[in-house]
PDB file of C-alpha atoms in Angstrom:
ATOM      1  CA  MET A  16     -24.743  43.294  62.466  1.00 93.00           C
ATOM      2  CA  LEU A  17     -21.676  44.134  60.386  1.00 97.00           C
ATOM      3  CA  GLU A  18     -22.176  45.702  56.980  1.00 97.00           C
ATOM      4  CA  LEU A  19     -19.536  46.467  54.402  1.00 98.00           C
ATOM      5  CA  ASP A  20     -21.041  48.955  51.972  1.00 97.00           C
ATOM      6  CA  ASP A  21     -19.305  49.348  48.592  1.00 97.00           C
ATOM      7  CA  ILE A  22     -15.840  49.032  50.136  1.00 97.00           C
ATOM      8  CA  ARG A  23     -12.770  50.000  48.141  1.00 98.00           C
ATOM      9  CA  ALA A  24      -9.424  49.543  49.854  1.00 97.00           C
ATOM     10  CA  GLY A  25      -5.838  48.545  49.237  1.00 97.00           C
ATOM     11  CA  TYR A  26      -2.232  49.462  49.865  1.00 96.00           C
ATOM     12  CA  GLY A  27      -0.836  52.775  48.700  1.00 92.00           C
ATOM     13  CA  ARG A  28      -1.962  53.386  45.140  1.00 92.00           C
ATOM     14  CA  THR A  29      -2.891  49.739  44.599  1.00 96.00           C
ATOM     15  CA  GLU A  30      -6.591  49.088  45.033  1.00 97.00           C
ATOM     16  CA  VAL A  31      -7.209  45.472  46.085  1.00 97.00           C
ATOM     17  CA  ILE A  32     -10.902  45.553  47.042  1.00 97.00           C
ATOM     18  CA  HIS A  33     -13.231  46.944  44.385  1.00 97.00           C
ATOM     19  CA  GLY A  34     -16.683  47.893  45.616  1.00 97.00           C
ATOM     20  CA  VAL A  35     -17.426  44.918  47.881  1.00 97.00           C
ATOM     21  CA  ALA A  36     -20.723  44.821  49.776  1.00 97.00           C
ATOM     22  CA  LEU A  37     -21.685  42.116  52.267  1.00 96.00           C
ATOM     23  CA  THR A  38     -23.676  41.675  55.459  1.00 96.00           C
ATOM     24  CA  VAL A  39     -22.890  39.569  58.527  1.00 95.00           C
ATOM     25  CA  PRO A  40     -25.896  38.818  60.764  1.00 92.00           C
ATOM     26  CA  SER A  41     -25.716  39.586  64.474  1.00 90.00           C
ATOM     27  CA  ASP A  42     -26.300  35.941  65.389  1.00 90.00           C
ATOM     28  CA  GLY A  43     -25.032  33.943  62.422  1.00 91.00           C
ATOM     29  CA  VAL A  44     -22.105  33.255  60.111  1.00 93.00           C
ATOM     30  CA  ALA A  45     -21.207  34.780  56.767  1.00 95.00           C
ATOM     31  CA  ALA A  46     -18.371  33.100  54.857  1.00 94.00           C
ATOM     32  CA  VAL A  47     -16.023  34.660  52.332  1.00 95.00           C
ATOM     33  CA  MET A  48     -14.226  32.275  49.998  1.00 93.00           C
ATOM     34  CA  GLY A  49     -11.775  32.643  47.164  1.00 92.00           C
ATOM     35  CA  HIS A  50      -8.332  31.690  45.947  1.00 90.00           C
ATOM     36  CA  ASN A  51      -5.125  33.041  47.437  1.00 90.00           C
ATOM     37  CA  GLY A  52      -4.688  36.631  46.317  1.00 92.00           C
ATOM     38  CA  ALA A  53      -8.423  37.216  45.871  1.00 94.00           C
ATOM     39  CA  GLY A  54      -8.366  39.978  48.512  1.00 96.00           C
ATOM     40  CA  LYS A  55      -9.964  38.123  51.429  1.00 96.00           C
ATOM     41  CA  THR A  56      -7.481  39.161  54.113  1.00 95.00           C
ATOM     42  CA  THR A  57      -7.398  42.739  52.801  1.00 97.00           C
ATOM     43  CA  LEU A  58     -11.183  42.844  53.135  1.00 97.00           C
ATOM     44  CA  LEU A  59     -10.993  41.731  56.772  1.00 97.00           C
ATOM     45  CA  ARG A  60      -8.238  44.204  57.548  1.00 97.00           C
ATOM     46  CA  ALA A  61     -10.429  46.982  56.151  1.00 97.00           C
ATOM     47  CA  ALA A  62     -13.357  45.782  58.268  1.00 97.00           C
ATOM     48  CA  VAL A  63     -11.353  45.999  61.500  1.00 97.00           C
ATOM     49  CA  GLY A  64      -9.582  49.248  60.597  1.00 96.00           C
ATOM     50  CA  LEU A  65      -6.063  47.922  60.040  1.00 96.00           C
ATOM     51  CA  ILE A  66      -6.036  49.508  56.591  1.00 96.00           C
ATOM     52  CA  LYS A  67      -7.845  52.623  55.407  1.00 95.00           C
ATOM     53  CA  VAL A  68     -11.070  52.379  53.430  1.00 97.00           C
ATOM     54  CA  ASP A  69     -10.735  54.586  50.351  1.00 96.00           C
ATOM     55  CA  THR A  70     -14.467  54.717  49.611  1.00 97.00           C
ATOM     56  CA  GLY A  71     -17.536  53.035  51.075  1.00 97.00           C
ATOM     57  CA  ARG A  72     -18.589  52.475  54.670  1.00 98.00           C
ATOM     58  CA  VAL A  73     -18.133  49.961  57.483  1.00 98.00           C
ATOM     59  CA  LEU A  74     -21.294  49.828  59.618  1.00 98.00           C
ATOM     60  CA  PHE A  75     -21.419  47.995  62.939  1.00 97.00           C
ATOM     61  CA  ASP A  76     -24.733  47.758  64.771  1.00 95.00           C
ATOM     62  CA  GLY A  77     -25.956  50.601  62.577  1.00 94.00           C
ATOM     63  CA  GLU A  78     -23.050  52.911  63.482  1.00 97.00           C
ATOM     64  CA  ASP A  79     -20.629  54.137  60.836  1.00 97.00           C
ATOM     65  CA  VAL A  80     -17.232  53.035  62.207  1.00 97.00           C
ATOM     66  CA  THR A  81     -15.270  53.645  58.995  1.00 97.00           C
ATOM     67  CA  ALA A  82     -13.150  56.407  60.545  1.00 96.00           C
ATOM     68  CA  LEU A  83     -12.608  54.676  63.908  1.00 97.00           C
ATOM     69  CA  ARG A  84      -9.259  53.216  64.961  1.00 96.00           C
ATOM     70  CA  PRO A  85      -9.040  49.422  65.453  1.00 95.00           C
ATOM     71  CA  SER A  86      -9.013  49.830  69.251  1.00 94.00           C
ATOM     72  CA  ALA A  87     -12.297  51.759  69.117  1.00 96.00           C
ATOM     73  CA  ARG A  88     -13.878  49.043  66.982  1.00 96.00           C
ATOM     74  CA  VAL A  89     -12.683  46.400  69.449  1.00 94.00           C
ATOM     75  CA  ALA A  90     -14.241  48.418  72.276  1.00 93.00           C
ATOM     76  CA  ARG A  91     -17.548  48.304  70.408  1.00 95.00           C
ATOM     77  CA  GLY A  92     -17.401  44.514  70.128  1.00 96.00           C
ATOM     78  CA  LEU A  93     -15.289  43.508  67.132  1.00 97.00           C
ATOM     79  CA  ALA A  94     -12.695  40.759  67.593  1.00 96.00           C
ATOM     80  CA  TYR A  95     -10.218  39.683  64.914  1.00 96.00           C
ATOM     81  CA  VAL A  96      -8.303  36.401  64.734  1.00 95.00           C
ATOM     82  CA  PRO A  97      -5.774  36.702  61.884  1.00 92.00           C
ATOM     83  CA  GLN A  98      -4.124  33.898  59.964  1.00 86.00           C
ATOM     84  CA  GLY A  99      -1.258  31.976  61.479  1.00 77.00           C
ATOM     85  CA  GLN A 100      -2.520  30.693  64.851  1.00 70.00           C
ATOM     86  CA  GLN A 101      -0.995  33.697  66.594  1.00 80.00           C
ATOM     87  CA  SER A 102      -0.122  33.611  70.287  1.00 87.00           C
ATOM     88  CA  PHE A 103       2.603  34.662  72.715  1.00 90.00           C
ATOM     89  CA  GLY A 104       4.908  31.708  72.177  1.00 90.00           C
ATOM     90  CA  GLN A 105       7.003  32.159  75.326  1.00 93.00           C
ATOM     91  CA  LEU A 106       3.940  32.357  77.577  1.00 96.00           C
ATOM     92  CA  THR A 107       1.983  29.345  78.752  1.00 97.00           C
ATOM     93  CA  THR A 108      -1.528  28.653  77.540  1.00 97.00           C
ATOM     94  CA  ALA A 109      -2.884  29.908  80.864  1.00 97.00           C
ATOM     95  CA  GLU A 110      -0.820  33.097  80.663  1.00 97.00           C
ATOM     96  CA  ASN A 111      -2.019  33.739  77.092  1.00 96.00           C
ATOM     97  CA  LEU A 112      -5.595  33.611  78.325  1.00 97.00           C
ATOM     98  CA  GLN A 113      -4.894  35.629  81.437  1.00 96.00           C
ATOM     99  CA  VAL A 114      -3.260  38.468  79.485  1.00 94.00           C
ATOM    100  CA  VAL A 115      -6.623  39.102  77.844  1.00 94.00           C
ATOM    101  CA  ALA A 116      -8.705  38.408  80.956  1.00 95.00           C
ATOM    102  CA  ASP A 117      -6.760  40.789  83.223  1.00 94.00           C
ATOM    103  CA  GLY A 118      -8.746  43.921  83.955  1.00 83.00           C
ATOM    104  CA  ARG A 119     -12.059  42.443  82.864  1.00 88.00           C
ATOM    105  CA  LYS A 120     -14.774  42.219  85.529  1.00 90.00           C
ATOM    106  CA  ARG A 121     -15.618  38.633  84.571  1.00 93.00           C
ATOM    107  CA  GLY A 122     -12.059  37.657  83.723  1.00 93.00           C
ATOM    108  CA  ARG A 123     -11.848  34.396  85.683  1.00 93.00           C
ATOM    109  CA  GLU A 124     -15.352  33.375  84.635  1.00 95.00           C
ATOM    110  CA  LEU A 125     -14.605  34.111  80.976  1.00 96.00           C
ATOM    111  CA  VAL A 126     -11.456  31.975  81.066  1.00 96.00           C
ATOM    112  CA  GLY A 127     -13.553  29.124  82.432  1.00 96.00           C
ATOM    113  CA  GLU A 128     -16.138  29.594  79.690  1.00 95.00           C
ATOM    114  CA  VAL A 129     -13.624  29.423  76.838  1.00 96.00           C
ATOM    115  CA  LEU A 130     -11.999  26.354  78.371  1.00 96.00           C
ATOM    116  CA  ASP A 131     -15.435  24.724  78.351  1.00 95.00           C
ATOM    117  CA  LEU A 132     -15.653  25.536  74.645  1.00 94.00           C
ATOM    118  CA  PHE A 133     -12.153  24.158  73.967  1.00 94.00           C
ATOM    119  CA  PRO A 134     -11.664  21.457  76.634  1.00 94.00           C
ATOM    120  CA  ALA A 135      -8.437  20.239  75.032  1.00 93.00           C
ATOM    121  CA  LEU A 136      -6.760  23.415  76.320  1.00 96.00           C
ATOM    122  CA  ARG A 137      -7.396  22.449  79.965  1.00 96.00           C
ATOM    123  CA  GLY A 138      -4.636  19.864  79.860  1.00 95.00           C
ATOM    124  CA  LEU A 139      -2.250  22.327  78.220  1.00 97.00           C
ATOM    125  CA  LEU A 140      -2.506  25.273  80.608  1.00 97.00           C
ATOM    126  CA  ASP A 141       1.098  24.916  81.825  1.00 97.00           C
ATOM    127  CA  ARG A 142       2.564  24.351  78.368  1.00 97.00           C
ATOM    128  CA  ARG A 143       4.192  27.193  76.465  1.00 96.00           C
ATOM    129  CA  ALA A 144       2.090  28.254  73.508  1.00 95.00           C
ATOM    130  CA  GLY A 145       5.065  27.913  71.188  1.00 93.00           C
ATOM    131  CA  LEU A 146       5.104  24.177  71.888  1.00 95.00           C
ATOM    132  CA  LEU A 147       1.447  23.614  71.028  1.00 93.00           C
ATOM    133  CA  SER A 148       0.333  22.041  67.771  1.00 92.00           C
ATOM    134  CA  GLY A 149      -1.133  24.241  65.063  1.00 90.00           C
ATOM    135  CA  GLY A 150      -4.650  23.163  65.933  1.00 91.00           C
ATOM    136  CA  GLN A 151      -4.108  23.818  69.633  1.00 93.00           C
ATOM    137  CA  ARG A 152      -2.692  27.275  68.923  1.00 93.00           C
ATOM    138  CA  GLN A 153      -5.685  28.084  66.744  1.00 93.00           C
ATOM    139  CA  GLN A 154      -8.087  27.064  69.489  1.00 94.00           C
ATOM    140  CA  LEU A 155      -6.081  29.249  71.873  1.00 96.00           C
ATOM    141  CA  ALA A 156      -6.225  32.198  69.468  1.00 95.00           C
ATOM    142  CA  ILE A 157     -10.009  31.928  69.157  1.00 95.00           C
ATOM    143  CA  ALA A 158     -10.389  31.454  72.919  1.00 95.00           C
ATOM    144  CA  ARG A 159      -8.390  34.637  73.576  1.00 95.00           C
ATOM    145  CA  ALA A 160     -10.622  36.581  71.192  1.00 95.00           C
ATOM    146  CA  LEU A 161     -13.767  35.264  72.882  1.00 95.00           C
ATOM    147  CA  ILE A 162     -12.572  36.468  76.291  1.00 95.00           C
ATOM    148  CA  THR A 163     -13.143  40.021  75.007  1.00 94.00           C
ATOM    149  CA  GLU A 164     -16.875  39.161  74.830  1.00 94.00           C
ATOM    150  CA  PRO A 165     -17.237  40.239  71.198  1.00 95.00           C
ATOM    151  CA  LYS A 166     -20.464  40.871  69.350  1.00 96.00           C
ATOM    152  CA  MET A 167     -18.730  40.105  66.053  1.00 97.00           C
ATOM    153  CA  LEU A 168     -15.882  37.597  65.610  1.00 96.00           C
ATOM    154  CA  ILE A 169     -13.780  37.868  62.456  1.00 96.00           C
ATOM    155  CA  LEU A 170     -11.794  34.731  61.597  1.00 95.00           C
ATOM    156  CA  ASP A 171      -9.178  34.555  58.838  1.00 94.00           C
ATOM    157  CA  GLU A 172      -8.532  30.980  57.649  1.00 91.00           C
ATOM    158  CA  PRO A 173      -9.104  29.320  61.057  1.00 90.00           C
ATOM    159  CA  THR A 174      -8.644  25.789  59.630  1.00 86.00           C
ATOM    160  CA  GLU A 175      -5.454  26.419  57.672  1.00 84.00           C
ATOM    161  CA  GLY A 176      -2.965  23.594  58.266  1.00 81.00           C
ATOM    162  CA  ILE A 177      -5.088  21.933  60.949  1.00 85.00           C
ATOM    163  CA  GLN A 178      -5.981  18.255  61.268  1.00 85.00           C
ATOM    164  CA  PRO A 179      -9.600  17.306  60.435  1.00 85.00           C
ATOM    165  CA  SER A 180     -10.615  16.433  63.998  1.00 84.00           C
ATOM    166  CA  VAL A 181      -9.704  19.933  65.199  1.00 85.00           C
ATOM    167  CA  VAL A 182     -11.416  21.500  62.179  1.00 85.00           C
ATOM    168  CA  ALA A 183     -14.609  19.712  63.214  1.00 86.00           C
ATOM    169  CA  GLU A 184     -14.270  20.985  66.785  1.00 87.00           C
ATOM    170  CA  ILE A 185     -13.757  24.585  65.656  1.00 87.00           C
ATOM    171  CA  GLU A 186     -16.782  24.335  63.362  1.00 87.00           C
ATOM    172  CA  ARG A 187     -18.885  22.904  66.197  1.00 87.00           C
ATOM    173  CA  THR A 188     -17.831  25.744  68.486  1.00 89.00           C
ATOM    174  CA  ILE A 189     -18.602  28.451  65.928  1.00 86.00           C
ATOM    175  CA  VAL A 190     -22.064  27.032  65.257  1.00 86.00           C
ATOM    176  CA  GLU A 191     -22.778  26.620  68.981  1.00 87.00           C
ATOM    177  CA  LEU A 192     -21.771  30.192  69.773  1.00 88.00           C
ATOM    178  CA  THR A 193     -23.931  31.727  67.062  1.00 88.00           C
ATOM    179  CA  ARG A 194     -26.919  29.595  68.019  1.00 87.00           C
ATOM    180  CA  ARG A 195     -26.738  30.989  71.544  1.00 87.00           C
ATOM    181  CA  GLY A 196     -27.371  34.423  70.043  1.00 85.00           C
ATOM    182  CA  GLY A 197     -25.543  37.690  70.411  1.00 88.00           C
ATOM    183  CA  LEU A 198     -22.536  36.749  68.263  1.00 94.00           C
ATOM    184  CA  GLY A 199     -21.987  37.140  64.545  1.00 95.00           C
ATOM    185  CA  VAL A 200     -19.056  35.593  62.689  1.00 95.00           C
ATOM    186  CA  LEU A 201     -17.349  36.736  59.510  1.00 96.00           C
ATOM    187  CA  LEU A 202     -15.383  33.727  58.328  1.00 94.00           C
ATOM    188  CA  VAL A 203     -12.739  33.665  55.601  1.00 94.00           C
ATOM    189  CA  GLU A 204     -12.188  30.051  54.640  1.00 87.00           C
ATOM    190  CA  GLN A 205     -10.610  27.974  51.866  1.00 81.00           C
ATOM    191  CA  HIS A 206     -12.387  24.737  52.844  1.00 81.00           C
ATOM    192  CA  ILE A 207     -15.691  25.024  51.002  1.00 85.00           C
ATOM    193  CA  GLY A 208     -17.499  22.286  52.935  1.00 82.00           C
ATOM    194  CA  PHE A 209     -16.589  23.757  56.306  1.00 80.00           C
ATOM    195  CA  ALA A 210     -17.555  27.270  55.234  1.00 85.00           C
ATOM    196  CA  LEU A 211     -20.923  26.379  53.752  1.00 85.00           C
ATOM    197  CA  GLU A 212     -21.945  24.044  56.573  1.00 83.00           C
ATOM    198  CA  SER A 213     -21.178  26.760  59.137  1.00 82.00           C
ATOM    199  CA  ALA A 214     -22.546  29.788  57.290  1.00 89.00           C
ATOM    200  CA  GLU A 215     -26.021  31.114  56.578  1.00 89.00           C
ATOM    201  CA  SER A 216     -24.661  33.045  53.626  1.00 91.00           C
ATOM    202  CA  TYR A 217     -21.532  32.998  51.502  1.00 93.00           C
ATOM    203  CA  TYR A 218     -19.635  35.307  49.175  1.00 95.00           C
ATOM    204  CA  VAL A 219     -17.033  34.296  46.602  1.00 94.00           C
ATOM    205  CA  LEU A 220     -14.302  36.867  46.090  1.00 94.00           C
ATOM    206  CA  GLU A 221     -12.240  37.014  42.905  1.00 95.00           C
ATOM    207  CA  SER A 222      -9.699  39.738  42.166  1.00 95.00           C
ATOM    208  CA  GLY A 223     -11.230  41.893  44.874  1.00 96.00           C
ATOM    209  CA  ARG A 224     -14.825  41.611  43.646  1.00 97.00           C
ATOM    210  CA  VAL A 225     -17.780  39.479  44.768  1.00 96.00           C
ATOM    211  CA  THR A 226     -18.525  37.178  41.844  1.00 93.00           C
ATOM    212  CA  SER A 227     -21.039  34.868  43.529  1.00 91.00           C
ATOM    213  CA  SER A 228     -23.142  34.748  46.686  1.00 91.00           C
ATOM    214  CA  GLY A 229     -25.947  32.680  48.186  1.00 89.00           C
ATOM    215  CA  ALA A 230     -27.282  30.687  51.139  1.00 83.00           C
ATOM    216  CA  GLY A 231     -25.233  28.152  53.055  1.00 74.00           C
ATOM    217  CA  GLY A 232     -25.922  25.883  56.022  1.00 63.00           C
ATOM    218  CA  ALA A 233     -29.300  27.394  56.910  1.00 48.00           C
ATOM    219  CA  ALA A 234     -30.667  26.078  53.631  1.00 45.00           C
ATOM    220  CA  PRO A 235     -31.946  22.523  53.011  1.00 42.00           C
ATOM    221  CA  ASP A 236     -29.264  19.885  52.387  1.00 48.00           C
ATOM    222  CA  SER A 237     -30.046  19.777  48.677  1.00 44.00           C
ATOM    223  CA  ASP A 238     -29.556  23.534  48.457  1.00 50.00           C
ATOM    224  CA  VAL A 239     -26.240  23.304  50.295  1.00 48.00           C
ATOM    225  CA  ARG A 240     -25.039  20.687  47.824  1.00 52.00           C
ATOM    226  CA  THR A 241     -26.068  23.006  45.023  1.00 55.00           C
ATOM    227  CA  ALA A 242     -24.221  25.847  46.759  1.00 54.00           C
ATOM    228  CA  VAL A 243     -21.053  23.721  46.944  1.00 54.00           C
ATOM    229  CA  SER A 244     -21.296  23.088  43.206  1.00 60.00           C
ATOM    230  CA  ASP A 245     -21.927  26.763  42.521  1.00 61.00           C
ATOM    231  CA  VAL A 246     -18.964  27.843  44.645  1.00 62.00           C
ATOM    232  CA  ARG A 247     -16.670  25.317  42.998  1.00 59.00           C
ATOM    233  CA  ALA A 248     -17.763  26.592  39.606  1.00 60.00           C
ATOM    234  CA  ALA A 249     -17.280  30.216  40.679  1.00 59.00           C
ATOM    235  CA  MET A 250     -13.799  29.376  41.922  1.00 62.00           C
ATOM    236  CA  ALA A 251     -13.114  27.160  38.866  1.00 60.00           C
ATOM    237  CA  ILE A 252     -12.091  24.135  40.932  1.00 55.00           C
TER     238      ILE A 252
END
């Protein structure tokens, strides 16, 4: 479980996150939504240790990891996939996966497992990552993160600029992984439908503060429809 407890964080003297508290279950999805500039990415960067938390605590599996470096948090089971479908563009798809798998006891097996999750990548193993489509690069980015065998996967806008068929595949994969148990997902997402269908709980962020929260996909369909309306109202869209 990942808990952000009254987090305040920002850049220099500018505070961007103002007392945010949220919980991500150890085997489910929590979604954070909000307009551009609401502080979503800053919140994730604070969770993984890329920026300093001014006050509050980051708890992972009950341990206070607020003072730990990002590498130490990764070693404990956090994995972060930032915006932008990031990969090593000059390396092939296979090489991108192998870079992460090298040195891991189950490296070859793990590569096989992520290719089962994203079968479209099997036919692209010899293609340079820089030549992949945006959706293919995003699948590759998530696959690389999963090779680290995380307990908590943090995804920043995984559907940004991606065609609907790939969005559906990413959603299916996220839901499948959490249902297996042993993996929690903190998802920042602009697409309300995708976020609420995938997530057990949601938080709406506005100007660095949580202005609305509730249940998502684990609730009855009627409740999810109500949640969509509530989120749209909270985001004034």
